[in-house]
Structures are given as structure tokens and as C-alpha cells.
XYZ file of C-alpha atoms in Angstrom:
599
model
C 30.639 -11.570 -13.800
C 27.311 -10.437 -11.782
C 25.359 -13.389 -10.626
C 21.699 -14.097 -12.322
C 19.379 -13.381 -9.358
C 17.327 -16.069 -7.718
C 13.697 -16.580 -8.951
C 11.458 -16.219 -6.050
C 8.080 -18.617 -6.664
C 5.658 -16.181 -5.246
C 2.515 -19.492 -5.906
C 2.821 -21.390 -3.104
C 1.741 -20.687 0.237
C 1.757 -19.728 3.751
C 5.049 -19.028 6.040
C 7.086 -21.618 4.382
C 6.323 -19.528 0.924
C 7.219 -15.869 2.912
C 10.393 -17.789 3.768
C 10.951 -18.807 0.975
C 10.775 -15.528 -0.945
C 12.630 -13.649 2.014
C 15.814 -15.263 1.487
C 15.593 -14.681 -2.093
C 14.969 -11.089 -1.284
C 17.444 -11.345 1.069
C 20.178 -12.750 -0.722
C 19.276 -10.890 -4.504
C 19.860 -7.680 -2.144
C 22.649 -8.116 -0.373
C 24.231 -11.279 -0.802
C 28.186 -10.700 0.163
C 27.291 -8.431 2.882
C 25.352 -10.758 4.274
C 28.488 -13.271 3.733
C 30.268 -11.007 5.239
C 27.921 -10.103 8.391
C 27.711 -13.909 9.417
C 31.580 -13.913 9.158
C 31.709 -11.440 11.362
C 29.278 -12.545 13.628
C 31.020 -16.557 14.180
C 34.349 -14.144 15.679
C 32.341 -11.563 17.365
C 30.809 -14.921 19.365
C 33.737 -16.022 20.335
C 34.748 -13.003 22.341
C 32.933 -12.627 25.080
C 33.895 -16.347 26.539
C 37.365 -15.047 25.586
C 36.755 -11.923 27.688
C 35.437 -13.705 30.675
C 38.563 -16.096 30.836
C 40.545 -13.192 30.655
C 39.022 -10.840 33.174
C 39.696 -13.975 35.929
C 43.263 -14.464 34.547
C 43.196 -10.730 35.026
C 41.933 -10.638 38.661
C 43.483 -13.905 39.923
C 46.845 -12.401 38.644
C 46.190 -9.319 40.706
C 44.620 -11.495 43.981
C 48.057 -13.692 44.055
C 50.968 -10.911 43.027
C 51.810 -12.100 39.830
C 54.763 -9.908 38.040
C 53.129 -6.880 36.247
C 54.263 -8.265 32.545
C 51.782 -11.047 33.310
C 49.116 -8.886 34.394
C 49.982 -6.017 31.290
C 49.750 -8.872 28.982
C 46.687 -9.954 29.898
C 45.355 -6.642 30.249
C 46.548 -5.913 26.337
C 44.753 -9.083 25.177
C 41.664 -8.422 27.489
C 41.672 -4.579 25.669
C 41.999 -6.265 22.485
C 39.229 -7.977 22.485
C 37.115 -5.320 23.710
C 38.435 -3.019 20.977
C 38.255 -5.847 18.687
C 34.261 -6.516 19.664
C 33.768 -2.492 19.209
C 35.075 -2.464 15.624
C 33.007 -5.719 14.830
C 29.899 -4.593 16.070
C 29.916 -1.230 14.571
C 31.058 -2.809 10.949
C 27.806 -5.191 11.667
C 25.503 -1.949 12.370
C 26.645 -0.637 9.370
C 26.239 -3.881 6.778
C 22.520 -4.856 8.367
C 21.702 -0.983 8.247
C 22.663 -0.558 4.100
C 20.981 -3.693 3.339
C 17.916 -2.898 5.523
C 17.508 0.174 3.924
C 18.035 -1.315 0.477
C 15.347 -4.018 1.620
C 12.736 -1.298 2.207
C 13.352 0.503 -0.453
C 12.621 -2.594 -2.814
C 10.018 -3.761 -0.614
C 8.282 -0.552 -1.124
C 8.794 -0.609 -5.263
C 7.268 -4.082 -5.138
C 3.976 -2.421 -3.554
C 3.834 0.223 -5.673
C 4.315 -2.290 -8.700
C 1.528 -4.390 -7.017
C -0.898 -1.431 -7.174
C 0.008 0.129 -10.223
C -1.316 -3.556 -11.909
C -4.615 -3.690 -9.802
C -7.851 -3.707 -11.599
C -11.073 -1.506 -11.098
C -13.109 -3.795 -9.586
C -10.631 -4.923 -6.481
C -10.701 -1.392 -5.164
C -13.918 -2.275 -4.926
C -13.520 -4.493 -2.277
C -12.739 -4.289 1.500
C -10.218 -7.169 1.223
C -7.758 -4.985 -1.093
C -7.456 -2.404 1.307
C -7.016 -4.601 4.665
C -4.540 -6.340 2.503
C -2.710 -2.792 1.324
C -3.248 -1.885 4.959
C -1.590 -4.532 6.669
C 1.666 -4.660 3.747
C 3.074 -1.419 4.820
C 6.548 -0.240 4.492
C 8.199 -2.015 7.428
C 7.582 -5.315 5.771
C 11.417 -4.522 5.037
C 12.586 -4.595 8.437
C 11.019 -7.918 8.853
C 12.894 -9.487 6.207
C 16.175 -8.361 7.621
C 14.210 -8.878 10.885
C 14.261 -12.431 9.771
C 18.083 -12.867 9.059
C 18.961 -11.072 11.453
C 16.953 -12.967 14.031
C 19.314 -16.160 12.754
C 22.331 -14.179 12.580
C 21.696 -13.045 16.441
C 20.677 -16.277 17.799
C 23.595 -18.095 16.228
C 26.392 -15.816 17.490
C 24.674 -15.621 20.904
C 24.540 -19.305 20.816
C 28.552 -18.989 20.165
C 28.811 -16.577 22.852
C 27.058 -18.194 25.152
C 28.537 -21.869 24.186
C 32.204 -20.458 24.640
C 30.999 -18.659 27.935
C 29.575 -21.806 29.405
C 32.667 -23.687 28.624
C 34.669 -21.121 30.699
C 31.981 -21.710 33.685
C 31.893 -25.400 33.376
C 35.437 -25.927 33.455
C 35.176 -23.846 37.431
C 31.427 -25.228 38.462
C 28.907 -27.049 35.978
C 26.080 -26.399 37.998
C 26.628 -22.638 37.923
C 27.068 -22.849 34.205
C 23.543 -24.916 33.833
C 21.738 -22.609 36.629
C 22.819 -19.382 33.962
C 21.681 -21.054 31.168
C 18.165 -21.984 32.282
C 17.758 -18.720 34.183
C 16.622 -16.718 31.415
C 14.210 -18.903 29.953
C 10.848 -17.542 31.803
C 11.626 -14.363 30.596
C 12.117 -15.201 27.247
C 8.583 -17.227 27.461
C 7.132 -13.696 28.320
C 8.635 -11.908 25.478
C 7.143 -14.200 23.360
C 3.832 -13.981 24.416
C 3.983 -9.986 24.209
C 5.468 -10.294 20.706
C 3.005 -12.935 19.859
C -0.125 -10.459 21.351
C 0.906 -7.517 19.944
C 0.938 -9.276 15.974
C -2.524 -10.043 16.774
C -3.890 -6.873 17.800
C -1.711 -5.031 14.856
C -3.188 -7.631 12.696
C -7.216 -7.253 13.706
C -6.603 -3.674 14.060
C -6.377 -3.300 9.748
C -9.860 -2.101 9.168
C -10.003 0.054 12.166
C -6.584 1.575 11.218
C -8.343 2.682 7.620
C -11.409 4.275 9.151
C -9.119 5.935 11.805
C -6.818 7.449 8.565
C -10.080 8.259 7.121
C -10.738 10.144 9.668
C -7.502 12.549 9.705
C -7.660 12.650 5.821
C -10.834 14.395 6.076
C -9.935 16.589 8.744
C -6.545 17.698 6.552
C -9.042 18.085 3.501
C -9.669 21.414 1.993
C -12.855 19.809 0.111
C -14.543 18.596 3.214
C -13.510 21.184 5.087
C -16.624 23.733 4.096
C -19.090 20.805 5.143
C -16.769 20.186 8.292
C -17.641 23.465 9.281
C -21.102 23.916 7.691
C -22.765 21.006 9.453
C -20.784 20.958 12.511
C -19.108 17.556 11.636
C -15.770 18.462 13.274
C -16.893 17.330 17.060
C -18.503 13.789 15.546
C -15.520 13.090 13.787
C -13.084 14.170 16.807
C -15.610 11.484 18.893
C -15.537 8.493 16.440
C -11.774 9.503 16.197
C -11.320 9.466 19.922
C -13.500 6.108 20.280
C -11.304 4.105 18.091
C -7.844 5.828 19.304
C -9.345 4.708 22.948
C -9.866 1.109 21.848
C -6.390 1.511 20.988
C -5.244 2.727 23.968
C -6.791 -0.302 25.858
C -5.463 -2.841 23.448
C -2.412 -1.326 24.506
C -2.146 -1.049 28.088
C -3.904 -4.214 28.018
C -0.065 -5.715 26.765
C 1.563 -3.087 28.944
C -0.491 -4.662 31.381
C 0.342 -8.285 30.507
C 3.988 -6.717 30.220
C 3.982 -5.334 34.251
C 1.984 -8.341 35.960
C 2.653 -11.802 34.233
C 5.954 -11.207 32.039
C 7.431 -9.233 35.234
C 7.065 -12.243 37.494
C 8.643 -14.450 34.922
C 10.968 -11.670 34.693
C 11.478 -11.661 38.420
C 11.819 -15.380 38.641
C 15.052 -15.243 36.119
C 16.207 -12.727 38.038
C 16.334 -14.918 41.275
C 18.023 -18.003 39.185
C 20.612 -15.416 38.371
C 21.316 -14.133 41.909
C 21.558 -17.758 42.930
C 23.560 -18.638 40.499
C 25.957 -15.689 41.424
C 25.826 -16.904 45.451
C 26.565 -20.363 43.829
C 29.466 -19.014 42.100
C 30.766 -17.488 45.702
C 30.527 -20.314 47.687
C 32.831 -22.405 44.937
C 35.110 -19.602 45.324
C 35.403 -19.655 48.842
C 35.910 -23.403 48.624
C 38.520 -23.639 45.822
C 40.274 -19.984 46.827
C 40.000 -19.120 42.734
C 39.048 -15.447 43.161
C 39.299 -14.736 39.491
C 36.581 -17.423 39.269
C 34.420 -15.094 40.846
C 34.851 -12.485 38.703
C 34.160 -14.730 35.770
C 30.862 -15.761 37.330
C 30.041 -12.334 38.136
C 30.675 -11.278 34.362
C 28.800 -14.249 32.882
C 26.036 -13.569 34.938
C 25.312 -10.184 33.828
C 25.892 -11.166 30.224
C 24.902 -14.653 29.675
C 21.417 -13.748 30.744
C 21.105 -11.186 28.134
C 22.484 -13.527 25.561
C 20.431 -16.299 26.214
C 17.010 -14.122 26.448
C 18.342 -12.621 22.914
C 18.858 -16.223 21.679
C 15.828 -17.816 22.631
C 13.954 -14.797 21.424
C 15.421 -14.311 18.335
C 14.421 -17.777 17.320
C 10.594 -17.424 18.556
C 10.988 -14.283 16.591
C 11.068 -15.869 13.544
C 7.565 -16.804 13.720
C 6.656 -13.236 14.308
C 8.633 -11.414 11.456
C 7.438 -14.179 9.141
C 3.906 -13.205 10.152
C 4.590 -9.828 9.176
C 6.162 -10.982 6.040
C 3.324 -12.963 5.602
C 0.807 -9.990 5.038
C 3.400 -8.487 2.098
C 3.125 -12.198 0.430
C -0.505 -12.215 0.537
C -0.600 -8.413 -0.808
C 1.787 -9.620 -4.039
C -0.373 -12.503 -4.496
C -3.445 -10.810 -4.714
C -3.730 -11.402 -8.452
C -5.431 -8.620 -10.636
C -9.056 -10.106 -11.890
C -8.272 -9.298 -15.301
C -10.724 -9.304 -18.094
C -9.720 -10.849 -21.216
C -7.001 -9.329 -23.601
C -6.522 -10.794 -26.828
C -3.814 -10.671 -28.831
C -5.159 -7.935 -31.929
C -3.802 -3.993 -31.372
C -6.415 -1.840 -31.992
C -5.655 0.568 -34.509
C -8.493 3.422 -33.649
C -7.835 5.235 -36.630
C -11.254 5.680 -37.331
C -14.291 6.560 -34.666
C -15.331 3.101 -32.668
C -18.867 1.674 -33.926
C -19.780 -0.833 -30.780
C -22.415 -3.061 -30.276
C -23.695 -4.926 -26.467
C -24.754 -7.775 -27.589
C -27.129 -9.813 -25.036
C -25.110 -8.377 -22.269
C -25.991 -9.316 -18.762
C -23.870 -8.910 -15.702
C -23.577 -9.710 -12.510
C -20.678 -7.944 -9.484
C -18.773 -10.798 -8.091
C -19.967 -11.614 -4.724
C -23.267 -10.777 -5.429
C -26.811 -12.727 -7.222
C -28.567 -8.967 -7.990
C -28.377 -8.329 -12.071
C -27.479 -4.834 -12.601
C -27.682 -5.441 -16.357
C -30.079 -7.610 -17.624
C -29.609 -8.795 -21.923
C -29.120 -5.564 -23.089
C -28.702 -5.306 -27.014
C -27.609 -1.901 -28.455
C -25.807 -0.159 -30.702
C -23.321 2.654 -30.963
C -22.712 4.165 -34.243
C -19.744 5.505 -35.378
C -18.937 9.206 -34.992
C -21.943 9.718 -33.407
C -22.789 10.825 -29.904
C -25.001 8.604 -27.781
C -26.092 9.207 -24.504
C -27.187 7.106 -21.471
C -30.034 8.221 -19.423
C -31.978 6.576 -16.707
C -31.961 7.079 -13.128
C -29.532 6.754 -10.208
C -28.939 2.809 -9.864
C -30.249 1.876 -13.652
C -27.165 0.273 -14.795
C -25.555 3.179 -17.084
C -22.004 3.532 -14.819
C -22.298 -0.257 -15.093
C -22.368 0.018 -18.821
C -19.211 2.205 -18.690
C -17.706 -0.036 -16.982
C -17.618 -2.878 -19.060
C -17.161 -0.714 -22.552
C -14.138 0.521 -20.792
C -13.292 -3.441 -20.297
C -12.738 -2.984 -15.980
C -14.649 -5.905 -15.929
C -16.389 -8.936 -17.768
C -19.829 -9.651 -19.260
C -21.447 -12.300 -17.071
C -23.052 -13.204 -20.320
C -23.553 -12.422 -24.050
C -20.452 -10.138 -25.591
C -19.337 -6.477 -27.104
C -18.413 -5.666 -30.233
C -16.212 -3.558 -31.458
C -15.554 -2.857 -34.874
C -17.651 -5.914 -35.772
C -15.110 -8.199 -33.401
C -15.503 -9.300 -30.005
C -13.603 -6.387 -27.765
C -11.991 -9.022 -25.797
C -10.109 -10.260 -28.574
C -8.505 -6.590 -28.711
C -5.159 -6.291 -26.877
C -6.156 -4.133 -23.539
C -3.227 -1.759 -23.765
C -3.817 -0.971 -27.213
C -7.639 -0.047 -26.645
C -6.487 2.216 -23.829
C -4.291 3.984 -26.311
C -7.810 4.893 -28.138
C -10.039 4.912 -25.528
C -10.705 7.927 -23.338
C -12.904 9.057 -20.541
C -14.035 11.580 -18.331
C -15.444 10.288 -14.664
C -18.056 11.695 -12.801
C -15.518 10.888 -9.370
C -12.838 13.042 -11.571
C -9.380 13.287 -9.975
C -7.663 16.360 -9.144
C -4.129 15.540 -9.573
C -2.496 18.306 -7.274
C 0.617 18.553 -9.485
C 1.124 21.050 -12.369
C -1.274 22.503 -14.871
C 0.473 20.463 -17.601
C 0.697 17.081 -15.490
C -3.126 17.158 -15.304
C -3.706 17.327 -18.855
C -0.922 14.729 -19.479
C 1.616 13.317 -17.035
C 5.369 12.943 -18.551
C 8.490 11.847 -17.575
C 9.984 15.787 -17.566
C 8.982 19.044 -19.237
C 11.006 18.457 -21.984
C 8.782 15.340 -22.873
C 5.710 17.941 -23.308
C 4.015 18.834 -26.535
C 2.890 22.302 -24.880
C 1.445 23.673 -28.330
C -1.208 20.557 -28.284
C -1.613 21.115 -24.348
C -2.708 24.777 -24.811
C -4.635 23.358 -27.919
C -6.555 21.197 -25.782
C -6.837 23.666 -22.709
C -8.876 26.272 -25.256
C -10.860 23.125 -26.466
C -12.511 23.384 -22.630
C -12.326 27.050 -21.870
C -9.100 26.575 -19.890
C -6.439 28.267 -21.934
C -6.396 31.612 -19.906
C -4.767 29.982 -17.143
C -1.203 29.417 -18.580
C -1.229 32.951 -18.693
C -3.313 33.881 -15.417
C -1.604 31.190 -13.304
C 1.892 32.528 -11.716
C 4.266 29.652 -13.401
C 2.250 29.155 -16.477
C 1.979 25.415 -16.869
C 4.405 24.372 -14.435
C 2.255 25.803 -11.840
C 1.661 23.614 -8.814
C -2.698 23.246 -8.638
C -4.367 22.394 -4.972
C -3.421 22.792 -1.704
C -1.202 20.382 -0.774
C 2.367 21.446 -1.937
C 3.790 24.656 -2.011
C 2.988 27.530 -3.789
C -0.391 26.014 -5.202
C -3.149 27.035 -6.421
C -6.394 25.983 -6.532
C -9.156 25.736 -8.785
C -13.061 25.762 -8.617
C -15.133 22.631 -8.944
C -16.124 23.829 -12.485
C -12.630 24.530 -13.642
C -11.178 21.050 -12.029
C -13.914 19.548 -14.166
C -13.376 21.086 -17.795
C -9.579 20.400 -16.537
C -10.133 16.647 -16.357
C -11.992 16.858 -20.007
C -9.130 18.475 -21.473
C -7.204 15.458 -20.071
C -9.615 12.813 -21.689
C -9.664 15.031 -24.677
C -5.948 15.377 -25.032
C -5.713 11.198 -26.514
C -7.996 12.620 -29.887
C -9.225 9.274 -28.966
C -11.689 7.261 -30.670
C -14.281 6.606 -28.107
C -14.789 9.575 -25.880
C -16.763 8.336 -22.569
C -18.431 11.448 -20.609
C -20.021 10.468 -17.262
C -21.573 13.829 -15.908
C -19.183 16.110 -17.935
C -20.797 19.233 -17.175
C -22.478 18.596 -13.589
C -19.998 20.718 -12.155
C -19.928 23.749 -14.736
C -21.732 26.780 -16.115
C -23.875 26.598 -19.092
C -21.611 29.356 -21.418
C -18.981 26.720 -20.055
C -21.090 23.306 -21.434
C -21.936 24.794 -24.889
C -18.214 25.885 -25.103
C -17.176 22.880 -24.161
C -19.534 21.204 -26.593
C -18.939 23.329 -29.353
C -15.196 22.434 -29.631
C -16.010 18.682 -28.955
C -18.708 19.194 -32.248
C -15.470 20.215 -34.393
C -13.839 16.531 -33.296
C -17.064 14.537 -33.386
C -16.343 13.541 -37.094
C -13.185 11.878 -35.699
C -14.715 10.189 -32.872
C -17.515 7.993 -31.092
C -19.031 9.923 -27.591
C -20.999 8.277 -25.651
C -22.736 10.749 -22.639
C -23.924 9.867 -19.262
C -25.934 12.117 -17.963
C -28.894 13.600 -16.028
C -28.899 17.336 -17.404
C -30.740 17.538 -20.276
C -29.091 20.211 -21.679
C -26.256 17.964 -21.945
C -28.105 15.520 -23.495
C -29.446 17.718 -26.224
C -26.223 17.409 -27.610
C -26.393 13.584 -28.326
C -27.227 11.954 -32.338
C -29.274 9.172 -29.952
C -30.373 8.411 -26.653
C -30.523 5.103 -24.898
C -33.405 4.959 -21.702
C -31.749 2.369 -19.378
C -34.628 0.947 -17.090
C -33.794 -1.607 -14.278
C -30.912 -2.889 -16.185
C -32.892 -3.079 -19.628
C -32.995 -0.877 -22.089
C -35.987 0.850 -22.350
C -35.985 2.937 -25.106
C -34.112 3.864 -27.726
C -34.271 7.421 -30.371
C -34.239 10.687 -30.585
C -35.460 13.119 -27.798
C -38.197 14.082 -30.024
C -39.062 10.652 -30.478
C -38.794 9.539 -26.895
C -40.794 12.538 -25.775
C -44.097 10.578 -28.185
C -42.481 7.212 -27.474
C -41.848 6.544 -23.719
C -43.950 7.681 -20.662
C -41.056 6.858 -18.428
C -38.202 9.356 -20.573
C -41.317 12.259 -20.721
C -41.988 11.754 -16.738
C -37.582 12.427 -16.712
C -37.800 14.764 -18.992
C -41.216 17.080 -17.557
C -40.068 16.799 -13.902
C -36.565 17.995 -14.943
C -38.230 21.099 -17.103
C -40.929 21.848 -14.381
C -38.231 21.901 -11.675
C -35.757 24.648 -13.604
C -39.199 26.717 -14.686
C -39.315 27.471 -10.798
């Protein structure tokens, strides 16, 4: 029967809640091999302290003649244990190094979960990248980090419990002296560990611009302006200045590392050699040599041990920092808009109305819209004009339901839009962006992403490629629609500007959706490419609602209606025939557009 797996609460707070959800992590994971590794680890303890009573049973056997069946029993058990210790320890490396990578492997699917459910509007925000920043893929290695941390202290602890107990029973101030040897240094570890968190953890936003950075130096878009406007040296310099600030941050706890944690360093060092000259001088007095060698041993090892232990247990403050950062990552919860409960059929074109619509950007007082009221009919194309900053993206935005009025409401269909089930208007809803991706996968991905090939309907994604002009390329392109676009993978190929463009309308035209939203469609192509493109959108119009963005009033001679948005108002509303007599603001648009292409 497979065990249910533990809920982890991911509401609550702090390190007590990354704890908390580590050892559920832990344990839904990996829970018999971790059984099994702390098994382990209570015998593996016990051995050394074993081996040190053995290796002076070993050499006082040898100092006072014993017969060699005594000392080639001994030497068997001492051999078993160390063979015994190899087998345990490797078994251990292999357990923590399965789960560990099972760890990051789920650690990393519960990112990518995270950002597949973000909204719009927090990658709009600094915050949601220093948070993505900081929650990288090691965040696994912590939470083993963190078990692994108790697993070490507590069999080091047994190690150097059964060690001591060999030293007390010869000299108990040798045995103390070896125990509180290693403590400065393990003071000084701490600090370093505790120094370098902080510096990883301040260094989030600088890391971002510093990736920045490199990704535009690896890009083939920005490489033309790269060269073009000499941007290559500036970048290398604002590169370089950061990577230096690195570079002292760093030798600054190298630093740290050589002065102040060295002379702590140093100073167990001396409590060890005195112990050791300790050790001697009880030897000399009580003529036990093999008590000797049993200091000498525990010397070199219980040091080790007890800087591990006492490390490993400050160390769980550090990994649970780091843990921290993923926990605050998978609570960052999505700012959803509302979602009702009513699927959204879309069989016919969408008739919307804003309704009193203001709104406002969280984190901000400034009123990009400002009680607009208009209507889009359906069927009918509409477009959006006004200048840069008006309020028309804005618009898109919340049609496309990314975010929520601050006030009054849109209709669709005659009922409130958020009373539509989200998922189902994004079956219906399609758009084309003026910051268009270029998905550098195949020709067929980029019209519609599937599961395989086989999931393809490639007689409706050649359909859709001649809506835009694009259909040539499944026979111009060296693997048809399997070919690999860009330059990032092998054997790709890439497009122009104008082609990526009517690429990423063929994807938003692919849905036959009901709403069609065009933001710049053209910017980046030909004219014999727009009225191509146009034409084949005129055959679907019937079938859908459009609603334009645009500046090019070519493109906008294509709309039923045109909507002037002024300072987050609406201006105007009509026909470019009627604007033209109706608004001064559309003709001054409209003239300085015409007298700039009659030169």
C-alpha cells in the first residue's frame, strides 16, 4: 500500500514555515532512504571510538610482546571496522546523492509550476524577479542540506561521544581539552557562512542586470545595434564594474577567511597540540603506550568531528535561509482578477462594452484610464488610436482580463466579463502583441505548441500560414514545419522582423477566435504584406470581433470604427471620415502622419 503524502501548509511564515515544508519535501521524496541513511549513520558513529580503542589494543599489544593471535585478532577487528566504515559511507553517498537529485528535480518542477500560474501584471514588478532570482535551482541541495546537516551532526555527536569515552577512561582532561579545541574554528565558519548568505542575498538585483548584460551580448537581435552604436565597450564596462564589486565582496570573505577565521583557526590548532603533549606526559606517567596512540588518533579526528558537528548545526540556520527564498517565491500568490463560474461559449463574434472604466496600476495614484464608456460591436473591427502613453495598451489589458477595473465594469455579451470563467474566455480570446515572441522552436510550434507532431492539425496550420502570407515556407524551409526557427539551436533558421510578425498573427489567428486583439500588427511588415494580411482577416471578420491598436493609418483604414483615446478619456468616437470634420486632435494625427509619408 503506498503511503498518502504529507500536506505541506505553504500559509504560514518565516523559517519555522521553510522547515516545516522541508521535511515534508523531504520525507514525500525519500522517506525509507532517509530511514535507512540515519540507520546507517547511528553504526557508522560508533566506529571510530571503536577504532581508536582498537588501534591502542593494537599498539600496546605490539609495545609489551603479546602472542601474535592477540595482535591478528585485533588487527582483523580493527580492519573490520575500517572496511565496515568504507561500505557505510559509500552506501550513505549513494542514498543522500538519489534523493538530492530527486529533491532538485522537484524543487525545480515546483518553480516552473510557480511561473507557469503568474499573472501579467507581477512581471511587472521588480519584486518577482529578485524573488525568481534568489529561488534558483540549488534550493534542492539546501533541503537535503538541511537533513543532512542533522544527520551529520548527530553521528558526529556519536562519534565523538564514543571517542571521548575511550579518552576519558585514560585522561579526562585530554578528552575535555579535544572537545573544546575546535570550537573557535567552528565560530569562524559560521561567520563566513553567515557573510556569504548575505552578500548572495543583496547581490539579487545586481545578479539580473549582470545576466542582462551577457544575454544581450549572446543576442543576435541586439547584436546589429551592439555593433552599430559601439555599445559593446559600455556594456563590457558596466559588466566589469559589477563583476568587480563582486570580486571585492569576495575577497572581502576570503579576507575575513585568512585574517580573523585563521587565528581562530590557529588557536584550535594550539588546544590540539596541547592536548596531544597532554596525552604524552600521561603516557609517560602510566607506561600505557597504546594510550598514546589513541590520543594521537583522536586528536586528528575528533577535531574534525567536532568542527563538522558544531557546524552542521549553525548550518541549519543558513540552508533554511536559502530555503527561505524558495518559500517566499511559492508564496508569491498570483494577483488574479476575478473568474466567475459561466464558460464562455464564443460561438458567435464578442459585442463588449467599458462601462465607466477607470483604472489605476497598483503601487501607483496616476489614472491611466479615466471613466471611459464605449462600445464594441459585434463582428466589427474597431480600432484604438491616440498617442504613445494615452491609455490604449492599458485598454488591452484589461479586455484581455490581466488585470482589474479600479472602477466601473466590462461587458461582455451583455454580462459582466468577470463573471465569465477565465480559462474559458482564453479559449475564445486571441491576440497579437506589439512585444511579439519569437518562439525559437519549429515552424509548427509557433503557430501552435503541442504535445508531439502527431497532435498537429497540419492542414489548418498551412491554412492559417497562407491566411498571413507565410505558407511558402513549409516548402522553402529545409524540414518543412518541423524546421527549427532562430539562432539558438541547431540547424535554425531565422526569419526577418516582418516574417516573425505575420508568424505571430498566424498564431493568434489559428484559435478562429472570437475577439481578435491586434496591437501594432503590421508595424513590422510591408504594405502588399498588410493588405494581404487584411484581406484574409476580411473573409473571417463575419465570424469575429477585431479590435486594432495602432499608429499606421493604413492599418487603421481597415477598421468599421475608431475610438480617439486622449489622456485616458475617450475623445472621440466614428468613422475616419467623420473624425477628420469632428476632432482637431485625430486631423492634427492624421495630417502630420500624411505630410510626413508625402516627403
Amino acid at each position: 500500500m503506498i503511503a498518502s503524502p504529507i500536506v505541506c501548509d505553504k500559509k504560514q511564515g518565516s523559517l519555522l514555515e521553510s522547515l516545516q515544508i522541508s521535511v515534508c519535501k523531504l520525507f514525500n521524496i525519500g522517506k525509507l532512504r532517509m530511514l535507512i541513511i540515519i540507520s546507517l549513520s547511528l553504526v557508522r558513529g560508533l566506529i571510530p571510538g571503536i577504532q581508536v580503542f582498537l588501534i591502542g589494543l593494537l599498539i600496546d599489544a605490539a609495545a609489551n610482546s603479546y602472542s601474535f593471535q592477540y595482535v591478528l585478532n585485533s588487527s582483523f577487528y580493527l580492519g573490520g571496522t575500517i572496511i565496515s566504515a568504507y561500505l557505510f559511507d559509500n552506501l550513505i553517498i549513494y542514498l543522500s546523492d538519489s534523493i538530492t537529485i530527486d529533491l532538485s528535480k522537484d524543487v525545480d518542477f515546483d518553480i516552473v509550476d510557480k511561473l507557469c500560474n503568474l499573472e501579467v501584471q507581477q512581471f511587472e514588478t521588480e519584486e518577482t524577479y529578485d524573488l525568481i532570482q534568489r529561488a534558483d535551482n540549488s534550493t534542492g541541495l539546501h533541503i537535503f542540506g538541511l537533513f543532512d546537516s542533522i544527520r551529520s551532526t548527530i553521528q558526529s555527536g556519536i562519534t565523538i561521544f564514543s571517542i571521548t569515552l575511550v579518552i576519558w577512561s585514560w585522561n579526562p582532561f585530554v578528552a575535555i581539552m579535544l572537545i573544546v579545541a575546535p570550537v573557535p574554528s567552528a565560530i569562524a565558519t559560521l561567520k563566513i557562512q553567515t557573510m556569504a548568505y548575505t552578500i548572495d542575498y543583496n547581490r539579487a538585483s545586481d545578479r539580473r542586470v549582470v545576466s542582462y548584460y551577457r544575454s544581450l551580448l549572446m543576442s543576435d537581435s541586439a547584436r546589429k545595434e551592439i555593433i552599430l552604436f559601439k555599445y559593446a565597450d559600455i556594456l563590457r564596462e558596466r559588466y566589469s564594474v559589477l563583476q568587480k564589486e563582486f570580486q571585492f565582496q569576495d575577497l572581502k570573505i576570503a579576507k575575513y577567511n585568512f585574517t580573523i577565521a585563521g587565528s581562530l583557526g590557529f588557536i584550535s590548532i594550539i588546544a590540539i597540540i596541547v592536548a596531544i603533549v597532554l596525552g604524552a606526559r600521561s603516557t609517560l606517567e602510566s607506561g600505557n603506550v597504546g594510550a598514546l596512540a589513541g590520543y594521537i588518533s583522536a586528536s586528528t579526528s575528533i577535531g574534525p568531528l567536532m568542527l563538522a558537528a558544531l557546524v552542521g548545526f549553525m548550518g541549519l540556520h543558513q540552508h533554511l535561509l536559502y530555503i527561505s527564498n524558495w518559500v517566499a517565491f511559492l508564496k508569491l500568490n498570483p494577483k488574479t482578477p476575478k473568474s466567475g463560474d459561466i464558460p464562455y461559449k464564443g460561438s458567435d463574434p464578442a459585442s463588449i462594452e467599458f462601462r465607466n472604466v477607470s483604472f489605476t496600476y497598483p503601487g501607483t495614484s496616476y489614472k491611466v484610464l479615466n471613466n471611459i464608456s464605449f462600445k464594441l460591436e459585434a463582428g466589427k473591427t474597431t480600432a484604438l488610436v491616440g498617442l504613445n502613453g494615452a491609455g490604449k495598451t492599458t485598454i488591452i489589458k484589461l479586455l484581455l482580463r490581466f488585470y482589474e477595473p479600479t472602477s466601473g465594469a466590462i461587458f461582455l455579451d451583455g454580462r459582466d466579463i468577470s463573471e465569465y470563467s477565465r480559462d474559458t474566455l482564453y479559449q475564445h480570446f486571441s491576440a497579437l502583441f506589439q512585444d511579439f515572441v519569437k518562439y525559437d522552436r519549429s515552424l509548427a510550434d509557433n503557430v501552435l505548441f503541442t504535445s508531439s507532431s502527431d497532435d498537429r492539425d497540419v492542414d489548418r496550420i498551412l491554412k492559417t500560414l497562407s491566411m498571413v502570407g507565410l505558407k511558402y515556407l513549409a516548402n522553402l524551409l529545409p524540414y518543412g514545419l518541423d524546421t527549427m526557427l532562430g539562432r539558438r539551436f541547431e540547424n535554425g533558421q531565422q526569419l526577418s522582423i516582418g516574417q516573425w510578425q505575420r508568424l505571430a498573427m498566424a498564431r493568434a489567428l489559428y484559435k478562429s477566435p472570437s475577439l481578435l486583439i491586434l496591437d501594432e500588427p503590421t508595424a513590422s511588415v510591408d504594405a502588399i504584406s498588410e493588405n494581404s494580411i487584411f484581406d484574409a482577416m476580411s473573409q473571417l471578420s463575419r465570424n469575429m470581433t477585431t479590435v486594432i491598436v495602432a499608429h499606421r493609418f493604413t492599418t487603421i483604414a481597415h477598421s468599421d470604427k475608431i475610438i480617439v483615446i486622449k489622456d485616458g478619456t475617450v475623445h472621440a468616437i466614428g468613422s475616419h471620415t467623420e473624425l477628420l470634420e469632428q476632432s482637431e486632435f485625430y486631423r492634427k494625427i492624421f495630417y502630420a502622419q500624411v505630410h510626413y509619408h508625402d516627403y
